[in-house]
CSV table of N, CA, C and O in Angstrom, one decimal:
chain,number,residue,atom,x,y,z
A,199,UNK,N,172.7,43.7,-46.1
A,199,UNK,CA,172.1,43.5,-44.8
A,199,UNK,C,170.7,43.0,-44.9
A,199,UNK,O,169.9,43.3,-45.8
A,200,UNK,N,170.5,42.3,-44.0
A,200,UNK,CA,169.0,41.6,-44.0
A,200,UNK,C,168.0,42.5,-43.6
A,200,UNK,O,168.1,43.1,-42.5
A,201,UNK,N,166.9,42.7,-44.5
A,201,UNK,CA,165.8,43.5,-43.5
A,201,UNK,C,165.6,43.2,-42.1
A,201,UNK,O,166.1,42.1,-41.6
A,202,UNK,N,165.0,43.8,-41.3
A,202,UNK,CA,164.4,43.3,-39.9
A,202,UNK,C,163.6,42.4,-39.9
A,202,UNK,O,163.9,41.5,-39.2
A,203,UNK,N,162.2,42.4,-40.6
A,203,UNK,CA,161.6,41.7,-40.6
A,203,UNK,C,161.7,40.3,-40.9
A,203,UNK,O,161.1,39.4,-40.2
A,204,UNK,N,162.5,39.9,-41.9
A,204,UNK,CA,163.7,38.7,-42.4
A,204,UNK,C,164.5,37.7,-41.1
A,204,UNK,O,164.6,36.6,-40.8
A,205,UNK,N,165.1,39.4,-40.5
A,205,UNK,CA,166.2,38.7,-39.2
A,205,UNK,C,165.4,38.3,-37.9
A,205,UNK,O,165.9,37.6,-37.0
A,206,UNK,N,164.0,39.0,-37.8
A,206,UNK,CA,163.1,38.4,-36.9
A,206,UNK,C,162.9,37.1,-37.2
A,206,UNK,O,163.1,36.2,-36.4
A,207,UNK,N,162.3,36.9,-38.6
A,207,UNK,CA,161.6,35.5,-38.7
A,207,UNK,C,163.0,34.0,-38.8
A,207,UNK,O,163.0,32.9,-38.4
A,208,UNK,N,163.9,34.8,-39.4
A,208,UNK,CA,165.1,33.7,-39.1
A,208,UNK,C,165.4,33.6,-37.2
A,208,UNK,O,165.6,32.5,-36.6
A,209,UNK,N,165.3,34.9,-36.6
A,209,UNK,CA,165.5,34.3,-34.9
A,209,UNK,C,164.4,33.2,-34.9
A,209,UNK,O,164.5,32.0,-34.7
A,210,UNK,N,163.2,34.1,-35.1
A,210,UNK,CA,162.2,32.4,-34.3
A,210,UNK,C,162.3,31.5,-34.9
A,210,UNK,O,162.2,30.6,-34.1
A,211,UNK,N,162.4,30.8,-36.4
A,211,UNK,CA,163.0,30.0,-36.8
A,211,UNK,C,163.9,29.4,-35.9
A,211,UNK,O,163.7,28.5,-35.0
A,212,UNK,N,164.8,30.1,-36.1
A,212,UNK,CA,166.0,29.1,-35.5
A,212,UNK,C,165.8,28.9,-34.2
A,212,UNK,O,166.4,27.9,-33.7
A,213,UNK,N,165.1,29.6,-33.4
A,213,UNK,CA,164.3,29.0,-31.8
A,213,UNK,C,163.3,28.5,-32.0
A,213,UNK,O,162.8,28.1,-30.9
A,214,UNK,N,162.5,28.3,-33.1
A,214,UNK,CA,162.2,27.0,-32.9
A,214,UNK,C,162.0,25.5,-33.2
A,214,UNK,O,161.2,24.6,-32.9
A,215,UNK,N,163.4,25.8,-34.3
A,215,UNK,CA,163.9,24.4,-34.0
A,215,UNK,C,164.0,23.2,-33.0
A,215,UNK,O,163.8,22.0,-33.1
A,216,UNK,N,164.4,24.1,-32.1
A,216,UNK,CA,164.4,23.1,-31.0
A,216,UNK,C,163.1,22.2,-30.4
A,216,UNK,O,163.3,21.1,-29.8
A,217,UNK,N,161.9,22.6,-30.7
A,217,UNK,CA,161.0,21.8,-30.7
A,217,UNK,C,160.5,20.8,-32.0
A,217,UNK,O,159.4,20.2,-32.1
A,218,UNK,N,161.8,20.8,-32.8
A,218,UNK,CA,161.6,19.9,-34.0
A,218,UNK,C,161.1,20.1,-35.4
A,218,UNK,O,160.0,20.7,-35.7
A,219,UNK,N,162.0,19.5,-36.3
A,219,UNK,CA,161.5,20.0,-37.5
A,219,UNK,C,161.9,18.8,-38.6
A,219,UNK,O,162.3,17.8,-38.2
A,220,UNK,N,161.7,19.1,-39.9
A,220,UNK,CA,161.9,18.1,-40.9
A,220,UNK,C,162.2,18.5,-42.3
A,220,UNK,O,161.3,19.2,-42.9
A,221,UNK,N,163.0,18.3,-42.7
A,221,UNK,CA,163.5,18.8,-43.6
A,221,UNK,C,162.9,18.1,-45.3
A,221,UNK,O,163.9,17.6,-45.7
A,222,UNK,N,161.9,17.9,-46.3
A,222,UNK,CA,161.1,17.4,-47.1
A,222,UNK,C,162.3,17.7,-48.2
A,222,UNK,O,162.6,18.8,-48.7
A,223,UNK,N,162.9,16.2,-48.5
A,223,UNK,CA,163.4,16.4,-49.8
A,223,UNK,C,162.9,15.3,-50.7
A,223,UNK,O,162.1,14.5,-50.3
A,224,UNK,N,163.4,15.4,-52.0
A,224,UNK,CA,163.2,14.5,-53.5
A,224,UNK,C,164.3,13.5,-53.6
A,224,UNK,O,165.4,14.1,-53.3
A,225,UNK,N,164.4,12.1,-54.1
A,225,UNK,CA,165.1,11.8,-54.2
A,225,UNK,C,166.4,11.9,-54.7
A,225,UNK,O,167.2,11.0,-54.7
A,226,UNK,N,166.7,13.5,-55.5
A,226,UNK,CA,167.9,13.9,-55.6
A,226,UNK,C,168.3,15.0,-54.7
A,226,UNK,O,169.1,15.9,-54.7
A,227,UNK,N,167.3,14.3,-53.7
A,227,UNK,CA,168.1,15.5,-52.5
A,227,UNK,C,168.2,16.8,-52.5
A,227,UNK,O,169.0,17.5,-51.9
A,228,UNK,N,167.0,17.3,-53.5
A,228,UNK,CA,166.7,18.7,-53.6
A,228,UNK,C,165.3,19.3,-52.5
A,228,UNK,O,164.2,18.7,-52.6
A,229,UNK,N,165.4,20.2,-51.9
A,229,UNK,CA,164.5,20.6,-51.0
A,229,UNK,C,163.4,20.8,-51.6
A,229,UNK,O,163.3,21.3,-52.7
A,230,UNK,N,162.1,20.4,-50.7
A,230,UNK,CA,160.8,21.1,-51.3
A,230,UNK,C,160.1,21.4,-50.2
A,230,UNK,O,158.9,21.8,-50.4
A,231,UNK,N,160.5,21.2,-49.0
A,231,UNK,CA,160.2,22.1,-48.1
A,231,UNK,C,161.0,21.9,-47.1
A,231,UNK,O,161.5,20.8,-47.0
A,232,UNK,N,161.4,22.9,-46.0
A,232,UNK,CA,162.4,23.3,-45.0
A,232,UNK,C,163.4,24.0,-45.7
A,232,UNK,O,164.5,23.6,-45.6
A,233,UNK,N,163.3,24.9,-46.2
A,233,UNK,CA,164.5,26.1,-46.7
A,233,UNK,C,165.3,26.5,-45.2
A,233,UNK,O,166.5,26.5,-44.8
A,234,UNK,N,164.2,26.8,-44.6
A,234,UNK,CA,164.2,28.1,-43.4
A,234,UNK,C,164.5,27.3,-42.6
A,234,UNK,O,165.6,27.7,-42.1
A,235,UNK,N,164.0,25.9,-41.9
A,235,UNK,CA,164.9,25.4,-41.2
A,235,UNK,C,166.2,24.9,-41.3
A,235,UNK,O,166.9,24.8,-40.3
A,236,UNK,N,166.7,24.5,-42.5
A,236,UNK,CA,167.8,24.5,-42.6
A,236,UNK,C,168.6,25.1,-42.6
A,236,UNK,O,169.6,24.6,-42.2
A,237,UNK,N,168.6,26.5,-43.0
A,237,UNK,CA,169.2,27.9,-42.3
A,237,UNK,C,169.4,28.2,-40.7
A,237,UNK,O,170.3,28.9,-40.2
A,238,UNK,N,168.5,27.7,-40.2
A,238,UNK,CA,168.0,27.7,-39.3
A,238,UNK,C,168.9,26.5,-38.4
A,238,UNK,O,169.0,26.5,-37.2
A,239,UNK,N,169.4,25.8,-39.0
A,239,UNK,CA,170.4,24.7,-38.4
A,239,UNK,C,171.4,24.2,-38.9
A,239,UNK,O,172.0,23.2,-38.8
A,240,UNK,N,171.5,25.3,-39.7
A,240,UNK,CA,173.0,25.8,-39.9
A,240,UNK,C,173.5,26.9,-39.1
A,240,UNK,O,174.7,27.1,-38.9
A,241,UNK,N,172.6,27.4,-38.7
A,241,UNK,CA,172.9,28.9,-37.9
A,241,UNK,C,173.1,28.6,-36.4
A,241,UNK,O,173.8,29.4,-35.7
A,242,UNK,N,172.5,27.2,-35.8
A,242,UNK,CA,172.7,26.2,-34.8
A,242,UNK,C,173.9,25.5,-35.1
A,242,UNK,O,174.0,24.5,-34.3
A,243,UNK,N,174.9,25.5,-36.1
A,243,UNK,CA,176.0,24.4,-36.0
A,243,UNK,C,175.1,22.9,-35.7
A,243,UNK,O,175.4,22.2,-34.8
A,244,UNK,N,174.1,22.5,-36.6
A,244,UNK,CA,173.5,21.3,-35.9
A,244,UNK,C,174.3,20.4,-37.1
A,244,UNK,O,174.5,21.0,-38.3
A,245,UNK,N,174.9,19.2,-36.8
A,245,UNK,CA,176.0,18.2,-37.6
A,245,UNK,C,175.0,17.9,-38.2
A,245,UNK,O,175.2,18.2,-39.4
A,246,UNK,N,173.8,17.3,-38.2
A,246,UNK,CA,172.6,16.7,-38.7
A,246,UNK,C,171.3,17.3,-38.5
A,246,UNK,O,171.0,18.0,-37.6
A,247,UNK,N,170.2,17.0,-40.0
A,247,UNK,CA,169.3,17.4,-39.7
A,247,UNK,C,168.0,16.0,-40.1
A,247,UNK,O,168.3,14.9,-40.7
A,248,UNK,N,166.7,16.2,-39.5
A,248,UNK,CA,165.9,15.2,-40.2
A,248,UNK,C,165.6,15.1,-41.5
A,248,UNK,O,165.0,16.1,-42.0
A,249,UNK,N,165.8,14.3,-42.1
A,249,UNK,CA,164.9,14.8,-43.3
A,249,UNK,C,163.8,13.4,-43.9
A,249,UNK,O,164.1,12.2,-43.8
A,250,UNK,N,162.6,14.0,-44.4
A,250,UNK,CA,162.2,13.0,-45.3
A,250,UNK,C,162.2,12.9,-46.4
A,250,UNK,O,162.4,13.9,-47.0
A,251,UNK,N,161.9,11.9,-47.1
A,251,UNK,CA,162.2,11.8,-49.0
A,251,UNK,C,160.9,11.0,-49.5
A,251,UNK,O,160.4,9.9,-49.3
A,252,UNK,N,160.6,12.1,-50.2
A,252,UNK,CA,159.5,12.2,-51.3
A,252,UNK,C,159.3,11.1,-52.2
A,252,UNK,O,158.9,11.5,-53.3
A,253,UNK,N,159.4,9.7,-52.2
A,253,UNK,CA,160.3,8.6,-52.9
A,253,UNK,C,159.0,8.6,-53.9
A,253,UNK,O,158.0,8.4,-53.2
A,254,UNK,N,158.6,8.7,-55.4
A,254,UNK,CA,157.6,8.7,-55.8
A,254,UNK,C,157.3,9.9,-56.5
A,254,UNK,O,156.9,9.9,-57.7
A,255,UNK,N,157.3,10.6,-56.0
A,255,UNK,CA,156.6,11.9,-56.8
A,255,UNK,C,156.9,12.3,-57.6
A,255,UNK,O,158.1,12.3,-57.9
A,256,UNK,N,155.7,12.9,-58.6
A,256,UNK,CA,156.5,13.1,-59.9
A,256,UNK,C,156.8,14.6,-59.9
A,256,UNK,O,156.6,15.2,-58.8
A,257,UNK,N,157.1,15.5,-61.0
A,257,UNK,CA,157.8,16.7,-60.6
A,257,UNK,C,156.4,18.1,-60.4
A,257,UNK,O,156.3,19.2,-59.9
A,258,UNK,N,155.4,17.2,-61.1
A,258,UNK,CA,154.4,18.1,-60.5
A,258,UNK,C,154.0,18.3,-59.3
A,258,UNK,O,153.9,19.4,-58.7
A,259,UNK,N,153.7,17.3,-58.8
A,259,UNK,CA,153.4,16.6,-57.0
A,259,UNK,C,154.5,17.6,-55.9
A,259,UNK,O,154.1,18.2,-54.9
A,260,UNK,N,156.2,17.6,-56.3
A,260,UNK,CA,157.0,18.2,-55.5
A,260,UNK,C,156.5,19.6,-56.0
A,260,UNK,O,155.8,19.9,-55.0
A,261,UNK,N,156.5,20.4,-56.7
A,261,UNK,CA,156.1,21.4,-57.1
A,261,UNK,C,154.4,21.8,-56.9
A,261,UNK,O,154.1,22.9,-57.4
A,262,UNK,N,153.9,21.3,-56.4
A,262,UNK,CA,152.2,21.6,-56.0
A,262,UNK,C,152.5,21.5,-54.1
A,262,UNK,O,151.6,22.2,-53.7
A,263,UNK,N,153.0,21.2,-53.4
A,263,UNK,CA,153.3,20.8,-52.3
A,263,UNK,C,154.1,21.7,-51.6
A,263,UNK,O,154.0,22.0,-50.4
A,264,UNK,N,155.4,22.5,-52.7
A,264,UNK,CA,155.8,23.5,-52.6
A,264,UNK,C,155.2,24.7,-52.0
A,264,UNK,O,155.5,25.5,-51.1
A,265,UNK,N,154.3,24.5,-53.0
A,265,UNK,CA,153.4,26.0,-53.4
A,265,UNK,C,152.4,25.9,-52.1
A,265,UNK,O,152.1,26.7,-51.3
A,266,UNK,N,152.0,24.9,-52.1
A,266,UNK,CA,150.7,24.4,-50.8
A,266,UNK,C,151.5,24.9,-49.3
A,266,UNK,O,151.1,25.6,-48.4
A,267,UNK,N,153.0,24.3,-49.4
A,267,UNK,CA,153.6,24.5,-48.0
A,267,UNK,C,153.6,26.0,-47.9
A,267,UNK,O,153.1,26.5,-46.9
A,268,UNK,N,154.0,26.7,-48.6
A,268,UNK,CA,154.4,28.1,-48.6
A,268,UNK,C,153.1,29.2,-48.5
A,268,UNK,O,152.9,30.3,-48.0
A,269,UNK,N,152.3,28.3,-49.2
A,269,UNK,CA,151.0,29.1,-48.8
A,269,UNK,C,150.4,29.3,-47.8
A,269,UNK,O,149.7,30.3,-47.5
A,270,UNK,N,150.6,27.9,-47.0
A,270,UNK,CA,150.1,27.9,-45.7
A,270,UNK,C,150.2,28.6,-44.6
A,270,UNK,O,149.4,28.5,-43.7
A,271,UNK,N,151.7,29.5,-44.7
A,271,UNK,CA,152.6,30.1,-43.9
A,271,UNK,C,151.7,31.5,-44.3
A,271,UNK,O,151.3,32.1,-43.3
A,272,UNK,N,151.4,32.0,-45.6
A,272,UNK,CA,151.0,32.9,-45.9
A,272,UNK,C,149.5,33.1,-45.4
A,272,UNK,O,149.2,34.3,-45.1
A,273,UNK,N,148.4,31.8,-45.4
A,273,UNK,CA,147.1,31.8,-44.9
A,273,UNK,C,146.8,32.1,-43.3
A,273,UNK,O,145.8,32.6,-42.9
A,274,UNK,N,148.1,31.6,-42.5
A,274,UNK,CA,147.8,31.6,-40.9
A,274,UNK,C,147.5,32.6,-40.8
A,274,UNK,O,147.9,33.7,-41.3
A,275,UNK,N,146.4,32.3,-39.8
A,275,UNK,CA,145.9,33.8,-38.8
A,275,UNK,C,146.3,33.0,-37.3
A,275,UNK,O,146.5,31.8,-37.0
A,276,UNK,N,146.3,34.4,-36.6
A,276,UNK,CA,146.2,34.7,-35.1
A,276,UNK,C,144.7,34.4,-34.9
A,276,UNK,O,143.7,34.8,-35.6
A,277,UNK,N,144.7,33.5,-33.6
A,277,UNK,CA,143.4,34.3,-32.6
A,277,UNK,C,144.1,35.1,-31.2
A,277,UNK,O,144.6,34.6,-30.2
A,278,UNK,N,143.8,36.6,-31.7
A,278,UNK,CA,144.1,37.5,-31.2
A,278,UNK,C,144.3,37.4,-29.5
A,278,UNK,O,145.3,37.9,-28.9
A,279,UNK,N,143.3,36.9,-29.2
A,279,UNK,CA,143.0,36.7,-27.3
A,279,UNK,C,143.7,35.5,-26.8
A,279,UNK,O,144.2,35.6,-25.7
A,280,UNK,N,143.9,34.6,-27.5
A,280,UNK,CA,145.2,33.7,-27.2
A,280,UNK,C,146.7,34.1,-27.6
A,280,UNK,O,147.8,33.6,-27.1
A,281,UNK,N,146.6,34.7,-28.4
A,281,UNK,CA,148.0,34.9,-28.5
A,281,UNK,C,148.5,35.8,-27.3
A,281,UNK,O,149.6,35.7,-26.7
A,282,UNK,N,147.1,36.8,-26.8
A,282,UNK,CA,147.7,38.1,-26.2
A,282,UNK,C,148.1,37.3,-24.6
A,282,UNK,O,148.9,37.6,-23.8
A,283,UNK,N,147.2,36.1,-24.6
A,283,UNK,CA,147.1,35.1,-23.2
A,283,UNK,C,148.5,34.4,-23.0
A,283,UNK,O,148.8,34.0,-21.9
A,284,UNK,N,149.2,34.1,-23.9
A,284,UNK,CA,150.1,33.2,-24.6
A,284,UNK,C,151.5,34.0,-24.1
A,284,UNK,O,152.4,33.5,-23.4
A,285,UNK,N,151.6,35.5,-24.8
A,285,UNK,CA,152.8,36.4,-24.5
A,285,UNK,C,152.6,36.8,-23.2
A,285,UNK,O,153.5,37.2,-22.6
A,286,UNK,N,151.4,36.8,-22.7
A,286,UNK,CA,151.3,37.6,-21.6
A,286,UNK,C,151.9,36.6,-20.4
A,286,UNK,O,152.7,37.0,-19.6
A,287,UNK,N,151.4,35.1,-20.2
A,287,UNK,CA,152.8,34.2,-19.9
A,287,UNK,C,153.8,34.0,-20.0
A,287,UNK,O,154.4,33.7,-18.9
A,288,UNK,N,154.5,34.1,-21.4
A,288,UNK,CA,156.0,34.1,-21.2
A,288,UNK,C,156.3,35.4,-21.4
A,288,UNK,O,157.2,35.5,-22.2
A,289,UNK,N,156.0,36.6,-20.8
A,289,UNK,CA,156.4,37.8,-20.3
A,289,UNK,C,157.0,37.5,-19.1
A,289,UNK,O,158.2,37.8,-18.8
A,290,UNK,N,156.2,36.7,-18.2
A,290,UNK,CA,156.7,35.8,-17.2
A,290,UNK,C,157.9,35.0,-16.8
A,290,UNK,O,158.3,34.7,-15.7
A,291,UNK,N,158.3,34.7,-18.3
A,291,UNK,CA,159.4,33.5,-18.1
A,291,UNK,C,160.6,34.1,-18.9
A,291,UNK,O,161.6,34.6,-18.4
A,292,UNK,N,160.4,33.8,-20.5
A,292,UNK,CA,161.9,34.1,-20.7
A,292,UNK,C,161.3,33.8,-22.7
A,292,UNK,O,161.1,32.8,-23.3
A,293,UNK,N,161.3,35.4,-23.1
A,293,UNK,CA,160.5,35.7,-24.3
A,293,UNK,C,161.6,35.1,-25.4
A,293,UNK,O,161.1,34.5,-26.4
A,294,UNK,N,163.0,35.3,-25.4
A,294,UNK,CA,163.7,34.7,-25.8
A,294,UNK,C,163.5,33.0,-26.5
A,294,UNK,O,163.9,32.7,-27.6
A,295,UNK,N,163.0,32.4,-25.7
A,295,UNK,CA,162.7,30.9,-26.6
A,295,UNK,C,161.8,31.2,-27.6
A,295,UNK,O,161.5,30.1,-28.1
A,296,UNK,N,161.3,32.2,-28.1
A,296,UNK,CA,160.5,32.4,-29.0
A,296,UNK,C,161.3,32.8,-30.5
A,296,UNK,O,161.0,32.6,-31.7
A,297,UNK,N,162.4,33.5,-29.9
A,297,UNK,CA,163.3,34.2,-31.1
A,297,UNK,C,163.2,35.5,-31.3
A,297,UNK,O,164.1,36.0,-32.0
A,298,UNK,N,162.3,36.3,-30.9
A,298,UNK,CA,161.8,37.5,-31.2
A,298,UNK,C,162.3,38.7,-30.0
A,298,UNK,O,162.3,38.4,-28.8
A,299,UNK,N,162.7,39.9,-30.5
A,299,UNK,CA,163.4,40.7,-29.6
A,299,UNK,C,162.5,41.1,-28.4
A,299,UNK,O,161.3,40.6,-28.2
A,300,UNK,N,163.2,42.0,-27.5
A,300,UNK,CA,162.4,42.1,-26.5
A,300,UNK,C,161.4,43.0,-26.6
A,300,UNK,O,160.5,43.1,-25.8
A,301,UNK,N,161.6,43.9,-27.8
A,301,UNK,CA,160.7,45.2,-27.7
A,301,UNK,C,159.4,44.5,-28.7
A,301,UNK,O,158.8,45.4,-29.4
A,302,UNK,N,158.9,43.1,-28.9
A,302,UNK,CA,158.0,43.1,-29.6
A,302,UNK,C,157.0,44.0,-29.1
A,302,UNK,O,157.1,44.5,-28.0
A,303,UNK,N,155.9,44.3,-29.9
A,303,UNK,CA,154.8,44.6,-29.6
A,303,UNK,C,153.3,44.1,-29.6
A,303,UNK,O,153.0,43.3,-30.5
A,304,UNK,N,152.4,44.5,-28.6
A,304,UNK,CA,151.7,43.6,-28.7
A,304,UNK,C,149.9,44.4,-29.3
A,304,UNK,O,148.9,43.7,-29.5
């Protein structure tokens, strides 16, 4: 079984797909970035996904890009007063497009 934390980030993942994504492959068609979306649109039944290709790089370049994409995920911060401005709107509408259960906390 998937942790919680895991099956949260795969919901909003896969909700937010829908505002588009890209799937970064090599040209043997091996991923170096979009893991998660593509789980993520598989889990959508999507027939197709975008993807782009790395045409050029050598195997350090896909492998530094890797590490750079994944980091970045790791470096985001919140500004705390927009985000709280942000939920406290789609409290309003319908929290669900987000991915995230209803009992988030804020």
């Amino acid at each position: 079984m998937m942790p919680n934390s895991a099956r949260s980030a795969r919901r909003a993942l896969t909700a937010s797909t829908r505002f588009g994504f890209t799937i970064l492959v090599d040209e043997a068609s091996l991923i170096i970035a979009g893991h998660g979306s593509l789980l993520a649109a598989e889990t959508l039944n999507l027939p197709t996904v975008p993807v782009m290709v790395t045409a050029g790089w050598a195997e350090a370049e896909k492998r530094a890009y890797l590490i750079a994409d994944n980091q970045l995920a790791l470096d985001a911060g919140w500004d705390a007063d927009l985000l709280r401005e942000e939920l406290d709107y789609l409290q309003t509408t319908d929290l669900d497009v987000l991915g995230f259960p209803e009992t988030t906390s804020r």
